[in-house]
Amino acid sequence: MIIGIFFIPLYLIGCTKNEESSGETKIFEIANTEQIVGKKDEEIVTLRKHYMILNPPKDLKDLKELVKKYSKNHPVEGEMKVIEGKNRIFYMSFYRESD
């Protein structure tokens, strides 16, 4: 009974809606998820980046347009100057916030 008194309020606090997610649509890179795959002697280097979409549009066409616009306005090619001269592959993964 005493354990329930302490853990139920904590559980309910964890289930409340994220205050940052209410409002306008936001896209941001998820911290510490960038991966660069490839060794110095390999010809191809891969960059993987992961992004979160807060308050995504319900319509999938609108969501697709939002991701296209973000990708166009935030190119990742310029971020890989360390490995210039090699063939580069970019993967951008987008995750949308859900209920």
Short mmCIF file of C-alpha atoms in Angstrom, two decimals, residues 56-96:
data_model
loop_
_atom_site.label_atom_id
_atom_site.label_comp_id
_atom_site.label_asym_id
_atom_site.label_seq_id
_atom_site.Cartn_x
_atom_site.Cartn_y
_atom_site.Cartn_z
CA PRO A 56 3.48 16.62 -36.41
CA PRO A 57 0.69 17.28 -38.91
CA LYS A 58 -2.02 14.61 -38.95
CA ASP A 59 -2.17 14.51 -42.76
CA LEU A 60 0.63 12.34 -44.18
CA LYS A 61 0.98 14.55 -47.27
CA ASP A 62 1.59 17.57 -45.03
CA LEU A 63 4.09 15.54 -43.00
CA LYS A 64 5.95 14.54 -46.17
CA GLU A 65 6.10 18.16 -47.33
CA LEU A 66 7.38 19.26 -43.92
CA VAL A 67 10.23 16.71 -44.04
CA LYS A 68 11.10 17.65 -47.65
CA LYS A 69 11.24 21.34 -46.75
CA TYR A 70 13.38 20.66 -43.66
CA SER A 71 15.80 18.48 -45.65
CA LYS A 72 16.14 21.15 -48.32
CA ASN A 73 16.71 23.96 -45.79
CA HIS A 74 19.15 21.95 -43.62
CA PRO A 75 21.56 20.10 -45.95
CA VAL A 76 23.93 17.62 -44.29
CA GLU A 77 26.55 17.53 -47.06
CA GLY A 78 28.52 20.44 -45.60
CA GLU A 79 28.84 18.79 -42.20
CA MET A 80 31.22 16.04 -43.34
CA LYS A 81 34.35 17.98 -44.27
CA VAL A 82 36.50 15.48 -42.35
CA ILE A 83 35.95 12.85 -45.02
CA GLU A 84 36.07 14.93 -48.20
CA GLY A 85 37.17 13.12 -51.32
CA LYS A 86 35.25 9.95 -50.49
CA ASN A 87 31.87 8.80 -51.69
CA ARG A 88 29.32 9.71 -49.04
CA ILE A 89 25.90 8.27 -48.24
CA PHE A 90 23.47 10.21 -46.06
CA TYR A 91 20.57 8.72 -44.10
CA MET A 92 18.17 11.05 -42.33
CA SER A 93 15.60 9.29 -40.13
CA PHE A 94 12.59 11.25 -38.95
CA TYR A 95 10.43 10.17 -36.02
CA ARG A 96 7.14 11.79 -35.17
#
